[in-house]
PDB file of C-alpha atoms in Angstrom:
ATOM      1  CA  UNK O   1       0.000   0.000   0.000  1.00 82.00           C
ATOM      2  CA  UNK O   2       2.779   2.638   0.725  1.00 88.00           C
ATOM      3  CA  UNK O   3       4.765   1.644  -2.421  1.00 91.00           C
ATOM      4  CA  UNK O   4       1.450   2.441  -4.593  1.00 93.00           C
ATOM      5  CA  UNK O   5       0.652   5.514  -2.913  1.00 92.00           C
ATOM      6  CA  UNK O   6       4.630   6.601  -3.483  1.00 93.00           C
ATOM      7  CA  UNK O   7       3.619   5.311  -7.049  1.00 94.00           C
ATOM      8  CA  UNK O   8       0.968   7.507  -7.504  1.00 95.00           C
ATOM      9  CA  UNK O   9       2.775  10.633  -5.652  1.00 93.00           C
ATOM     10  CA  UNK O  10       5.183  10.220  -8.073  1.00 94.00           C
ATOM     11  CA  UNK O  11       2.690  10.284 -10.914  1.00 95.00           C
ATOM     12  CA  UNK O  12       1.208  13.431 -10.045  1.00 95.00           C
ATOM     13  CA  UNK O  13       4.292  15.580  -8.999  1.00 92.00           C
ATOM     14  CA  UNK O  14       7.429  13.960 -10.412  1.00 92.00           C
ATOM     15  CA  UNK O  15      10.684  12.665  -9.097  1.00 91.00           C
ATOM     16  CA  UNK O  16       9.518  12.528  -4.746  1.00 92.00           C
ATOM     17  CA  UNK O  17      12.238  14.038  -3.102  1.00 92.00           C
ATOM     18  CA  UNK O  18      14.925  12.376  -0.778  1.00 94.00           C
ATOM     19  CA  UNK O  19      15.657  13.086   2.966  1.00 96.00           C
ATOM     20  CA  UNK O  20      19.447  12.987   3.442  1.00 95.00           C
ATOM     21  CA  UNK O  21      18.210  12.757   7.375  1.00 96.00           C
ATOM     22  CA  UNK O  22      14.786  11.573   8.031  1.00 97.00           C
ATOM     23  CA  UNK O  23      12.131  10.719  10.643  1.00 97.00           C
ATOM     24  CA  UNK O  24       9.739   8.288  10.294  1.00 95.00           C
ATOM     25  CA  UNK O  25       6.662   8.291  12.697  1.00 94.00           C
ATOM     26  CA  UNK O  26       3.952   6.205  12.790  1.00 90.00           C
ATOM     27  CA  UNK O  27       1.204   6.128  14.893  1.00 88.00           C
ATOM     28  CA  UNK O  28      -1.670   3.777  15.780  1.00 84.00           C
ATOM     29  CA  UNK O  29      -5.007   4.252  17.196  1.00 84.00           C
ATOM     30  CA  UNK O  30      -6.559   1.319  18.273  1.00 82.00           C
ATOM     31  CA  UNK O  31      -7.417  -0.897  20.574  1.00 80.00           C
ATOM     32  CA  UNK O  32      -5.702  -4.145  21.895  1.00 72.00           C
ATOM     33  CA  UNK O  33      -7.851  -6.602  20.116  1.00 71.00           C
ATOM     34  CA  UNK O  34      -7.268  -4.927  17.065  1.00 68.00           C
ATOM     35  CA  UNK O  35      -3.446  -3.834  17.097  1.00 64.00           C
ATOM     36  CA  UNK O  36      -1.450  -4.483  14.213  1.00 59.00           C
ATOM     37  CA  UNK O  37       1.455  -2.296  13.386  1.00 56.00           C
ATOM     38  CA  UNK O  38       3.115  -2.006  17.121  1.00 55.00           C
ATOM     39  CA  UNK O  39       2.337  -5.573  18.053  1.00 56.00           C
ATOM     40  CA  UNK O  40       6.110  -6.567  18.915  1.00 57.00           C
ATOM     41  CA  UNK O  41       5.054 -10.402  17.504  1.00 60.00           C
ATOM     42  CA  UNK O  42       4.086  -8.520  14.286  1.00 61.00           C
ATOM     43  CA  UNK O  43       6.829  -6.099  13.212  1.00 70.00           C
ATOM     44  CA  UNK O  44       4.808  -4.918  10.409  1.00 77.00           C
ATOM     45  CA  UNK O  45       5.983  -1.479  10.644  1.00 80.00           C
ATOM     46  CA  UNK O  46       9.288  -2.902   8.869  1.00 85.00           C
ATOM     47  CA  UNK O  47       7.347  -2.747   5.852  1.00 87.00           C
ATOM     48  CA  UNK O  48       7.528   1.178   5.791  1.00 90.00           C
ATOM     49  CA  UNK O  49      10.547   2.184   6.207  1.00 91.00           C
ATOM     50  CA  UNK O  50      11.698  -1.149   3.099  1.00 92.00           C
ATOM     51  CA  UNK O  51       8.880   0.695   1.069  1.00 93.00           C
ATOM     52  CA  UNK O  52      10.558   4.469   1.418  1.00 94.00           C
ATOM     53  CA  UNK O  53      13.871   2.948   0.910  1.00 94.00           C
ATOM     54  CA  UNK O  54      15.606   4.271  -1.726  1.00 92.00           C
ATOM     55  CA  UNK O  55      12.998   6.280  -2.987  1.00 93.00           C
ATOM     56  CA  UNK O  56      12.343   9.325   0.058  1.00 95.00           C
ATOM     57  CA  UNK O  57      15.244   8.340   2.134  1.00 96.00           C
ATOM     58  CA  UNK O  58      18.507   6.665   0.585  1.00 93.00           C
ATOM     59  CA  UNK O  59      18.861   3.848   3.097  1.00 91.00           C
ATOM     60  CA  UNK O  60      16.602   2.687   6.065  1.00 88.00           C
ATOM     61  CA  UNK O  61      19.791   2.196   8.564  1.00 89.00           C
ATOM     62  CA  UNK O  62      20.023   4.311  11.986  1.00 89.00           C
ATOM     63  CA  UNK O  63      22.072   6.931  10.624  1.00 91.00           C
ATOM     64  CA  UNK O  64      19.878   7.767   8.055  1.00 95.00           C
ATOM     65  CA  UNK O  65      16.553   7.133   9.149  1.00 95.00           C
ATOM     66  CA  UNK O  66      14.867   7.404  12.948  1.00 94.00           C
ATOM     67  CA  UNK O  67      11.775   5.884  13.435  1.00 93.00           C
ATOM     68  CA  UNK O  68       9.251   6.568  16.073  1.00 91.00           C
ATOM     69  CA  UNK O  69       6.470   4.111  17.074  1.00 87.00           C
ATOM     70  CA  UNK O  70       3.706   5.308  18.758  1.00 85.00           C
ATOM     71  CA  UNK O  71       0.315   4.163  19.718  1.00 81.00           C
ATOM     72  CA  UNK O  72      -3.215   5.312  21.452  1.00 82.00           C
ATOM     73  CA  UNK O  73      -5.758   3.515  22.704  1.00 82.00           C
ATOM     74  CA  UNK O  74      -8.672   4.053  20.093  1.00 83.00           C
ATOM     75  CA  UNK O  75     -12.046   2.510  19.281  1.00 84.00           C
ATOM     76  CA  UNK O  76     -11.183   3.582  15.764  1.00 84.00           C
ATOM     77  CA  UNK O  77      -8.825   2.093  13.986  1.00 84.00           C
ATOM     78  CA  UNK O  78      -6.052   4.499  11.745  1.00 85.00           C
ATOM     79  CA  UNK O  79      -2.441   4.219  11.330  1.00 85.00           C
ATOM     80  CA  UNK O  80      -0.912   8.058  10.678  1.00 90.00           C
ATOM     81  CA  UNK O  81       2.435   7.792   8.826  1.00 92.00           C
ATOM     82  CA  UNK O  82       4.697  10.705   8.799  1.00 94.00           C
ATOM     83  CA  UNK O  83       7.868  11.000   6.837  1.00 95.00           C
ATOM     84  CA  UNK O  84      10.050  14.556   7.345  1.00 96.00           C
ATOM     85  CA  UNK O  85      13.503  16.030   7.811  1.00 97.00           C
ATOM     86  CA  UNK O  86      14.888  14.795  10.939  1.00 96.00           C
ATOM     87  CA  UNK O  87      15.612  18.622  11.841  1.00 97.00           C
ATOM     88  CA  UNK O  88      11.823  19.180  11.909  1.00 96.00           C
ATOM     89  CA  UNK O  89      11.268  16.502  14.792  1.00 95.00           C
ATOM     90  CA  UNK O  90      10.917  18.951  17.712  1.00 93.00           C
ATOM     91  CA  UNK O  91       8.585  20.997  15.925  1.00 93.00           C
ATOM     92  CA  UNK O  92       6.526  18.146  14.793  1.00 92.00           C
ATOM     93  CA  UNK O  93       6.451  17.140  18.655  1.00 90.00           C
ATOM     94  CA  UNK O  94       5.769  20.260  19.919  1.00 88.00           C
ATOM     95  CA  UNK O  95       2.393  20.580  17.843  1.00 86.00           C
ATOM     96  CA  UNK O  96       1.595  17.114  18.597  1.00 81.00           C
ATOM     97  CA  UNK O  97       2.384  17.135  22.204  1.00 77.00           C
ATOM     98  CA  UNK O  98      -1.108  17.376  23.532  1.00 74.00           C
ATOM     99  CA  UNK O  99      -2.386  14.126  21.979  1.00 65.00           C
ATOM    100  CA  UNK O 100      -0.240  11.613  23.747  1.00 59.00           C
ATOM    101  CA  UNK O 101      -0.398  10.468  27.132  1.00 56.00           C
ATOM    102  CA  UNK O 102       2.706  10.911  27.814  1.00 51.00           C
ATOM    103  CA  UNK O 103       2.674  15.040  27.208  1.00 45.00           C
ATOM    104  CA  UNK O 104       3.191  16.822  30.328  1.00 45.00           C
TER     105      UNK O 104
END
């Protein structure tokens, strides 16, 4: 699913650009019977930083790419992926900070 969306990105604007330093974030809403992505028996978040490989960010190793997990309880079920500049992680934090229960 992430490769086709890249696909069609790349359809409508061109050559996607590439994050020399990147952060990827994703974050679940759901509840437990219905967890997926975080699960630590199902590492299917793997599958989005393989599928931005070489395309947004030019390898998926620690130097290169952090990636954040996170996860709220939710009787909805959505998985938010976020891909951006490393350097923009405190901002992105800061606007966010309210919806985790972890903010102060």
């Amino acid at each position: 699913t992430v490769t086709r969306l890249l696909d069609q990105m790349e359809r409508r604007q061109g050559k996607l650009p590439v994050i020399e330093e990147a952060l990827l974030v994703i974050d679940e809403h759901c509840d437990i019977a219905s967890r997926r992505v975080y699960d630590q028996d199902n590492k299917g978040w793997k599958a989005v930083s393989n599928a931005i490989k070489g395309r947004l960010v030019a390898d998926d190793d620690q130097y290169t790419l952090g990636v954040c997990l996170l996860s709220q309880r939710s009787p909805e079920q959505a998985c938010h992926i976020y891909i951006l500049p490393a350097s923009d992680a405190g901002d992105f934090f800061f606007m966010r900070s309210d919806h985790y229960p972890f903010a102060p």
